[in-house]
CSV table of C-alpha atoms in Angstrom, one decimal:
chain,number,residue,atom,x,y,z
A,1,MET,CA,0.0,0.0,0.0
A,2,ALA,CA,1.4,3.4,-0.9
A,3,THR,CA,1.9,5.7,2.0
A,4,ALA,CA,0.5,9.2,2.0
A,5,ALA,CA,3.0,11.9,1.3
A,6,PRO,CA,4.0,14.1,4.2
A,7,PRO,CA,2.2,17.4,4.3
A,8,SER,CA,4.0,20.2,2.5
A,9,PRO,CA,5.7,22.9,4.6
A,10,ALA,CA,3.2,25.4,3.2
A,11,ARG,CA,0.3,23.5,4.9
A,12,THR,CA,2.1,23.1,8.2
A,13,ARG,CA,3.3,26.6,8.4
A,14,PRO,CA,1.4,28.5,11.1
A,15,GLY,CA,-1.0,31.1,9.9
A,16,PRO,CA,-0.6,34.8,10.7
A,17,VAL,CA,-0.8,35.7,14.3
A,18,ARG,CA,-4.1,37.2,15.2
A,19,SER,CA,-4.3,40.6,16.8
A,20,THR,CA,-5.7,39.2,20.0
A,21,ALA,CA,-2.5,37.1,20.6
A,22,ARG,CA,-0.2,40.1,20.2
A,23,LEU,CA,0.6,42.2,23.3
A,24,PRO,CA,-2.1,40.3,25.3
A,25,GLY,CA,-1.5,42.5,28.3
A,26,LEU,CA,-3.0,45.4,26.5
A,27,ARG,CA,-6.3,43.7,25.5
A,28,HIS,CA,-8.2,44.9,28.6
A,29,VAL,CA,-6.5,48.3,29.0
A,30,GLY,CA,-9.6,50.4,28.6
A,31,PRO,CA,-10.1,54.2,28.6
A,32,GLN,CA,-10.7,54.2,32.4
A,33,TRP,CA,-7.0,54.0,32.9
A,34,TYR,CA,-6.8,57.7,32.1
A,35,ALA,CA,-8.5,58.3,35.5
A,36,ALA,CA,-5.2,57.6,37.2
A,37,VAL,CA,-3.6,60.4,35.2
A,38,MET,CA,-6.4,62.8,36.2
A,39,GLY,CA,-6.3,61.8,39.8
A,40,THR,CA,-2.5,62.3,40.0
A,41,ALA,CA,-2.4,65.6,38.2
A,42,ILE,CA,-5.1,67.2,40.3
A,43,VAL,CA,-3.1,66.5,43.5
A,44,ALA,CA,-0.4,68.8,42.1
A,45,SER,CA,-2.8,71.4,40.7
A,46,ALA,CA,-4.9,71.6,43.8
A,47,GLY,CA,-1.9,71.8,46.0
A,48,ALA,CA,-0.6,74.7,43.9
A,49,ALA,CA,-3.9,76.6,44.6
A,50,LEU,CA,-3.4,76.4,48.3
A,51,PRO,CA,-1.0,78.4,50.5
A,52,LEU,CA,1.2,75.4,51.3
A,53,PRO,CA,4.7,75.7,52.8
A,54,ALA,CA,7.5,76.2,50.3
A,55,ALA,CA,8.9,72.8,51.2
A,56,ALA,CA,5.8,71.2,49.6
A,57,ARG,CA,6.6,72.7,46.2
A,58,PRO,CA,9.2,70.0,45.2
A,59,VAL,CA,6.7,67.3,46.2
A,60,LEU,CA,4.0,68.9,44.0
A,61,VAL,CA,6.4,69.1,41.1
A,62,ALA,CA,7.3,65.4,41.5
A,63,VAL,CA,3.6,64.4,41.6
A,64,TRP,CA,2.9,66.4,38.4
A,65,THR,CA,5.9,64.8,36.7
A,66,VAL,CA,4.5,61.4,37.6
A,67,SER,CA,1.1,62.4,36.1
A,68,ALA,CA,2.8,63.5,32.8
A,69,LEU,CA,4.7,60.3,32.6
A,70,LEU,CA,1.5,58.4,33.3
A,71,LEU,CA,-0.2,60.2,30.5
A,72,LEU,CA,2.5,59.1,28.1
A,73,ALA,CA,2.4,55.5,29.4
A,74,VAL,CA,-1.4,55.3,29.2
A,75,ALA,CA,-1.6,57.0,25.8
A,76,SER,CA,1.0,54.5,24.5
A,77,ALA,CA,-0.9,51.5,25.9
A,78,ARG,CA,-4.2,52.7,24.5
A,79,ALA,CA,-2.5,53.2,21.1
A,80,GLY,CA,-1.3,49.6,21.3
A,81,HIS,CA,-4.7,48.5,22.4
A,82,TRP,CA,-6.3,50.1,19.3
A,83,LEU,CA,-3.6,48.8,17.0
A,84,HIS,CA,-3.6,45.1,18.2
A,85,HIS,CA,-7.0,44.7,19.7
A,86,ARG,CA,-9.4,46.6,17.6
A,87,ASP,CA,-12.2,44.1,18.2
A,88,GLN,CA,-12.0,44.8,21.9
A,89,ALA,CA,-11.7,48.5,21.3
A,90,ARG,CA,-14.9,48.5,19.3
A,91,ALA,CA,-16.6,46.4,22.0
A,92,HIS,CA,-15.7,49.1,24.5
A,93,LEU,CA,-17.4,51.7,22.4
A,94,LEU,CA,-20.5,49.6,22.2
A,95,ASP,CA,-20.5,48.8,26.0
A,96,PRO,CA,-22.6,51.5,27.9
A,97,ALA,CA,-20.6,50.7,31.0
A,98,VAL,CA,-17.2,51.5,29.3
A,99,ALA,CA,-17.9,54.0,26.5
A,100,PRO,CA,-18.4,57.0,28.9
A,101,PHE,CA,-14.9,56.5,30.2
A,102,TYR,CA,-13.7,58.1,26.9
A,103,GLY,CA,-14.4,61.3,28.8
A,104,CYS,CA,-11.3,60.5,30.9
A,105,ALA,CA,-9.2,60.3,27.7
A,106,ALA,CA,-10.2,64.0,27.1
A,107,MET,CA,-9.8,65.2,30.7
A,108,ALA,CA,-6.4,63.5,31.3
A,109,PRO,CA,-4.4,65.9,28.9
A,110,LEU,CA,-6.4,68.8,30.2
A,111,ALA,CA,-5.5,68.0,33.8
A,112,VAL,CA,-1.8,67.7,33.0
A,113,ALA,CA,-2.0,71.0,31.1
A,114,ALA,CA,-3.4,72.7,34.1
A,115,GLY,CA,-0.6,71.4,36.2
A,116,ALA,CA,2.0,72.5,33.6
A,117,LEU,CA,0.9,76.1,34.0
A,118,SER,CA,1.5,76.0,37.7
A,119,VAL,CA,4.0,73.6,39.2
A,120,GLY,CA,5.0,72.2,35.8
A,121,ARG,CA,7.0,75.4,35.1
A,122,ASP,CA,9.7,74.1,37.5
A,123,VAL,CA,10.3,71.2,35.1
A,124,LEU,CA,9.4,72.7,31.7
A,125,GLY,CA,10.6,76.3,32.1
A,126,SER,CA,9.7,78.5,29.2
A,127,ALA,CA,8.2,75.4,27.4
A,128,ALA,CA,5.4,75.1,30.0
A,129,VAL,CA,3.0,77.4,28.0
A,130,PRO,CA,3.5,75.7,24.6
A,131,VAL,CA,3.2,72.3,26.1
A,132,ALA,CA,0.0,73.3,28.0
A,133,ALA,CA,-1.4,74.8,24.8
A,134,ALA,CA,-0.8,71.6,22.9
A,135,LEU,CA,-2.4,69.5,25.6
A,136,PHE,CA,-5.3,71.9,25.8
A,137,ALA,CA,-5.9,71.7,22.1
A,138,VAL,CA,-5.9,67.9,22.1
A,139,GLY,CA,-8.0,67.7,25.2
A,140,SER,CA,-10.6,70.3,24.1
A,141,ALA,CA,-11.0,68.6,20.7
A,142,LEU,CA,-11.5,65.2,22.4
A,143,ALA,CA,-13.9,66.8,25.0
A,144,VAL,CA,-16.2,68.2,22.4
A,145,THR,CA,-16.1,64.9,20.4
A,146,VAL,CA,-16.9,62.7,23.4
A,147,ALA,CA,-19.6,65.1,24.7
A,148,VAL,CA,-21.5,64.5,21.5
A,149,ALA,CA,-20.4,61.0,20.4
A,150,VAL,CA,-21.0,59.1,23.7
A,151,PRO,CA,-24.5,60.4,24.2
A,152,TYR,CA,-25.2,59.6,20.6
A,153,LEU,CA,-24.1,56.0,21.2
A,154,LEU,CA,-26.2,55.9,24.3
A,155,VAL,CA,-29.3,56.9,22.3
A,156,VAL,CA,-28.7,55.0,19.1
A,157,ARG,CA,-26.7,51.9,19.9
A,158,HIS,CA,-26.6,51.3,23.7
A,159,ARG,CA,-30.3,52.0,24.4
A,160,PRO,CA,-30.0,51.4,28.2
A,161,ALA,CA,-33.1,50.4,30.1
A,162,PRO,CA,-35.0,53.0,32.1
A,163,GLY,CA,-33.6,53.5,35.6
A,164,THR,CA,-30.1,52.4,34.8
A,165,ALA,CA,-28.4,55.9,34.7
A,166,THR,CA,-25.2,56.0,36.7
A,167,PRO,CA,-22.8,58.9,37.5
A,168,VAL,CA,-20.4,57.4,35.0
A,169,TRP,CA,-22.5,58.9,32.2
A,170,LEU,CA,-21.3,62.3,33.5
A,171,LEU,CA,-17.7,61.7,32.4
A,172,PRO,CA,-18.0,62.7,28.7
A,173,LEU,CA,-20.2,65.7,29.7
A,174,VAL,CA,-17.8,67.1,32.3
A,175,ALA,CA,-14.9,67.0,29.9
A,176,PRO,CA,-15.8,70.4,28.3
A,177,MET,CA,-16.0,72.0,31.7
A,178,VAL,CA,-12.4,70.9,32.4
A,179,ALA,CA,-11.4,72.6,29.2
A,180,ALA,CA,-13.4,75.7,30.2
A,181,ALA,CA,-11.3,75.9,33.4
A,182,VAL,CA,-7.9,75.6,31.6
A,183,GLY,CA,-8.7,77.9,28.7
A,184,PRO,CA,-8.7,81.1,30.8
A,185,LEU,CA,-5.3,80.1,32.3
A,186,LEU,CA,-3.9,80.0,28.8
A,187,ALA,CA,-5.7,83.3,27.8
A,188,LEU,CA,-3.6,85.1,30.5
A,189,HIS,CA,-0.5,84.3,28.4
A,190,LEU,CA,-2.0,85.9,25.2
A,191,PRO,CA,-1.8,89.6,24.4
A,192,ASP,CA,-5.0,91.5,24.7
A,193,GLY,CA,-6.8,91.2,21.4
A,194,GLU,CA,-9.1,89.1,19.3
A,195,GLY,CA,-7.2,85.8,19.9
A,196,ARG,CA,-7.5,86.2,23.7
A,197,ARG,CA,-11.2,87.2,23.5
A,198,THR,CA,-11.9,84.3,21.2
A,199,LEU,CA,-10.3,81.8,23.6
A,200,LEU,CA,-12.3,83.2,26.5
A,201,ALA,CA,-15.6,83.1,24.5
A,202,ALA,CA,-14.8,79.5,23.5
A,203,SER,CA,-14.2,78.6,27.2
A,204,LEU,CA,-17.5,80.2,28.1
A,205,GLY,CA,-19.2,78.2,25.5
A,206,LEU,CA,-17.6,75.0,26.8
A,207,PHE,CA,-18.8,76.0,30.3
A,208,GLY,CA,-22.4,76.3,29.1
A,209,MET,CA,-22.2,73.1,27.1
A,210,SER,CA,-21.1,71.1,30.1
A,211,LEU,CA,-23.3,72.8,32.7
A,212,LEU,CA,-26.6,72.5,30.8
A,213,ALA,CA,-25.9,68.8,30.0
A,214,THR,CA,-25.1,68.1,33.6
A,215,LEU,CA,-28.3,69.7,34.8
A,216,VAL,CA,-30.2,67.3,32.5
A,217,LEU,CA,-28.3,64.2,33.7
A,218,VAL,CA,-27.9,64.6,37.5
A,219,PRO,CA,-31.7,64.4,38.1
A,220,LEU,CA,-31.7,61.1,36.2
A,221,VAL,CA,-28.9,59.8,38.4
A,222,PHE,CA,-30.7,60.9,41.6
A,223,ALA,CA,-34.0,59.4,40.4
A,224,ARG,CA,-32.3,56.1,39.8
A,225,LEU,CA,-30.9,56.1,43.3
A,226,VAL,CA,-34.3,57.0,44.9
A,227,HIS,CA,-36.4,54.5,42.9
A,228,HIS,CA,-34.0,51.6,42.5
A,229,GLY,CA,-31.8,51.8,45.6
A,230,PRO,CA,-28.0,52.0,46.0
A,231,LEU,CA,-25.7,51.3,43.1
A,232,PRO,CA,-23.9,47.9,43.0
A,233,LEU,CA,-20.9,47.8,45.3
A,234,ALA,CA,-18.3,48.1,42.6
A,235,LEU,CA,-20.0,51.2,41.2
A,236,THR,CA,-20.5,53.0,44.5
A,237,PRO,CA,-17.3,55.1,44.2
A,238,SER,CA,-18.7,56.6,40.9
A,239,LEU,CA,-21.1,58.6,43.1
A,240,PHE,CA,-18.1,60.9,43.7
A,241,LEU,CA,-18.2,61.8,40.0
A,242,VAL,CA,-21.1,64.1,40.6
A,243,LEU,CA,-18.7,66.4,42.4
A,244,GLY,CA,-16.7,66.8,39.2
A,245,PRO,CA,-19.0,69.2,37.3
A,246,LEU,CA,-19.8,71.0,40.5
A,247,GLY,CA,-16.3,71.7,41.7
A,248,GLN,CA,-14.9,72.2,38.1
A,249,SER,CA,-17.6,74.7,37.2
A,250,THR,CA,-16.9,76.7,40.3
A,251,THR,CA,-13.2,76.7,39.4
A,252,ALA,CA,-13.9,77.6,35.8
A,253,ALA,CA,-16.2,80.5,36.8
A,254,GLY,CA,-13.4,81.9,38.9
A,255,HIS,CA,-10.8,81.5,36.2
A,256,LEU,CA,-13.1,83.1,33.6
A,257,ALA,CA,-13.8,86.0,35.8
A,258,GLY,CA,-10.1,86.5,36.5
A,259,ALA,CA,-9.1,86.4,32.9
A,260,ALA,CA,-12.0,88.3,31.3
A,261,GLN,CA,-11.9,91.2,33.7
A,262,VAL,CA,-15.4,92.2,32.9
A,263,PRO,CA,-17.5,94.4,35.3
A,264,TYR,CA,-18.8,92.4,38.3
A,265,GLY,CA,-17.1,89.3,37.0
A,266,ASP,CA,-15.7,88.4,40.3
A,267,ALA,CA,-19.0,89.0,42.0
A,268,LEU,CA,-20.8,86.7,39.5
A,269,ALA,CA,-18.2,84.0,40.0
A,270,VAL,CA,-18.8,84.1,43.8
A,271,LEU,CA,-22.6,84.2,43.4
A,272,TYR,CA,-22.4,81.1,41.2
A,273,GLY,CA,-19.7,79.3,43.1
A,274,VAL,CA,-20.9,79.5,46.7
A,275,PRO,CA,-24.3,77.8,46.2
A,276,VAL,CA,-22.8,75.2,43.9
A,277,LEU,CA,-20.1,74.4,46.4
A,278,GLY,CA,-22.7,74.1,49.0
A,279,PHE,CA,-24.5,71.5,46.9
A,280,ALA,CA,-21.2,69.7,46.3
A,281,LEU,CA,-20.6,69.4,50.0
A,282,MET,CA,-24.0,68.0,50.5
A,283,TRP,CA,-23.4,65.5,47.8
A,284,LEU,CA,-20.0,64.6,49.2
A,285,ALA,CA,-21.7,63.8,52.5
A,286,LEU,CA,-24.3,61.6,50.8
A,287,ALA,CA,-21.8,59.9,48.6
A,288,GLY,CA,-19.5,59.3,51.6
A,289,ALA,CA,-22.3,57.7,53.5
A,290,MET,CA,-23.0,55.4,50.6
A,291,VAL,CA,-19.3,54.5,50.4
A,292,VAL,CA,-19.2,53.7,54.1
A,293,ARG,CA,-22.2,51.4,53.6
A,294,ALA,CA,-20.5,49.7,50.6
A,295,VAL,CA,-17.2,49.2,52.6
A,296,ARG,CA,-19.2,47.4,55.3
A,297,ARG,CA,-20.6,45.1,52.7
A,298,GLY,CA,-17.2,44.3,51.1
A,299,LEU,CA,-16.4,47.1,48.6
A,300,PRO,CA,-14.0,45.5,46.1
A,301,PHE,CA,-11.1,47.4,44.6
A,302,THR,CA,-11.4,48.5,41.0
A,303,LEU,CA,-10.3,51.4,38.9
A,304,SER,CA,-13.5,53.1,39.9
A,305,TRP,CA,-11.7,54.1,43.2
A,306,TRP,CA,-10.0,56.9,41.2
A,307,ALA,CA,-13.4,58.6,41.4
A,308,PHE,CA,-12.3,59.5,44.9
A,309,THR,CA,-9.6,61.8,43.6
A,310,PHE,CA,-10.2,64.1,40.6
A,311,PRO,CA,-13.7,65.2,41.6
A,312,VAL,CA,-12.6,66.0,45.1
A,313,GLY,CA,-9.7,67.9,43.7
A,314,THR,CA,-12.0,70.1,41.6
A,315,CYS,CA,-13.8,71.0,44.8
A,316,VAL,CA,-10.5,72.0,46.3
A,317,THR,CA,-9.6,74.3,43.5
A,318,GLY,CA,-13.2,75.7,43.5
A,319,ALA,CA,-13.1,76.4,47.3
A,320,ALA,CA,-9.6,77.9,47.0
A,321,GLY,CA,-10.9,80.3,44.3
A,322,LEU,CA,-13.8,81.3,46.5
A,323,ALA,CA,-11.4,81.9,49.4
A,324,HIS,CA,-9.4,84.3,47.1
A,325,GLY,CA,-12.6,86.0,45.7
A,326,THR,CA,-14.3,86.5,49.1
A,327,ASP,CA,-11.2,86.7,51.4
A,328,LEU,CA,-13.1,84.4,53.8
A,329,SER,CA,-11.0,82.0,55.9
A,330,ALA,CA,-14.0,79.6,56.0
A,331,PHE,CA,-13.5,78.7,52.3
A,332,ALA,CA,-9.7,78.3,52.9
A,333,ALA,CA,-10.5,75.9,55.7
A,334,VAL,CA,-12.9,73.9,53.4
A,335,ALA,CA,-10.2,73.8,50.7
A,336,ALA,CA,-7.6,72.5,53.2
A,337,VAL,CA,-9.9,69.8,54.6
A,338,LEU,CA,-10.8,68.6,51.1
A,339,TYR,CA,-7.2,68.6,50.1
A,340,ALA,CA,-6.3,66.4,53.0
A,341,LEU,CA,-9.1,64.0,51.9
A,342,LEU,CA,-7.8,64.2,48.3
A,343,VAL,CA,-4.2,63.3,49.3
A,344,THR,CA,-5.4,60.4,51.5
A,345,ALA,CA,-7.7,59.0,48.7
A,346,TRP,CA,-4.9,59.4,46.1
A,347,ALA,CA,-2.3,57.6,48.3
A,348,VAL,CA,-4.6,54.7,49.1
A,349,THR,CA,-5.9,54.3,45.5
A,350,ALA,CA,-2.4,54.7,43.9
A,351,PHE,CA,-1.0,52.0,46.3
A,352,ARG,CA,-3.9,49.6,45.6
A,353,THR,CA,-3.6,50.3,41.8
A,354,VAL,CA,0.2,49.6,41.8
A,355,ARG,CA,-0.3,46.4,43.8
A,356,ALA,CA,-3.1,45.2,41.5
A,357,VAL,CA,-1.0,45.9,38.4
A,358,LEU,CA,2.0,44.0,39.7
A,359,SER,CA,-0.3,41.0,40.5
A,360,GLY,CA,-1.9,41.2,37.1
A,361,ALA,CA,-5.4,41.6,38.5
A,362,LEU,CA,-6.1,44.8,36.6
A,363,LEU,CA,-4.8,43.4,33.3
A,364,ARG,CA,-7.3,40.6,33.2
A,365,ALA,CA,-10.8,40.7,31.7
A,366,PRO,CA,-13.0,42.6,34.2
A,367,ARG,CA,-15.9,41.0,35.7
A,368,PRO,CA,-19.1,43.0,35.2
A,369,ALA,CA,-20.6,44.4,38.4
A,370,PRO,CA,-24.0,42.9,39.3
A,371,GLY,CA,-26.7,45.0,37.8
A,372,ALA,CA,-24.3,46.9,35.5
A,373,PRO,CA,-25.1,47.1,31.8
A,374,SER,CA,-23.1,45.2,29.4
A,375,PRO,CA,-23.0,44.6,25.6
A,376,THR,CA,-25.0,41.5,26.0
A,377,THR,CA,-27.8,43.1,28.0
A,378,ALA,CA,-27.9,46.5,26.3
A,379,ARG,CA,-30.5,46.9,23.6
A,380,THR,CA,-29.0,47.7,20.3
A,381,THR,CA,-30.3,48.5,16.9
């Protein structure tokens, strides 16, 4: 009997390596990783807004430097994710639980830009303003894009069920407000003229874009809590995200008033900022009580813990601005207490994040939180 010929090398040669097998550690690096950049950068920016001792300056510079390096690292990882795992990247966009985190991709360069204009000068020197301008341009373009694209996806593709609104939906909507707070800082470095006025007008437009969208969404979030009970444990830290548009808008109002120098600008910033900060403190107490409840029930560590940092930091800068505008020590005390909370939350979250990265826990496929929407449960068309 004749024996079959051995298979030719062409048939035994392995096929092309699929993208999912290349750089597997990047497959589950989603846009939520930018939250670590934001939370680190705000520690430096908020510290620069406070009358801290001169000895604290090198520490703030070091923290900002870490945030800038984190931005480069996360942006590189996300580029690799899109290059080698496009299927997963598309799945993230179609997942109503992940897509809103693209707002973090817009806010991260803006947060680093704000720090570059304060403590970053000690590292960048005369390049601080051009670097901040470049980051502002990128972040603002992304902010406007995600503020439109993510709600569009929620309406057209995600179609979440009634009563499923979470504070995570605020992330793409607050991004323009972060740009509105950074724009006036850059305007101060422009000569008086049409360019400066245009930047201030654009910042004011971004302010309104974010503020009105937030006023639409926050009632949905509160109604979801009242009618459907507390969020799943893993999502509980996201309640702190409501502080973001509150603190950031207070900060932006102060920056706009300082840069525009219009009649009664400072008074209007105070009239806006004081009641908004009051609501922020009320929400902080409510969210804090929910977190304590979740801790007692076994709150797991996830990247959502970074929600304890940046939103609180915006309240620090907002309170510091009000302290300057009113010359009241009460606001300075509020800013100091909130900054202590921010530094504590950042230290704990950063430590837990590093430990989880080293163990590989944060590089594996995440388990969906009970009750959280997912691509399989979201209604699509």
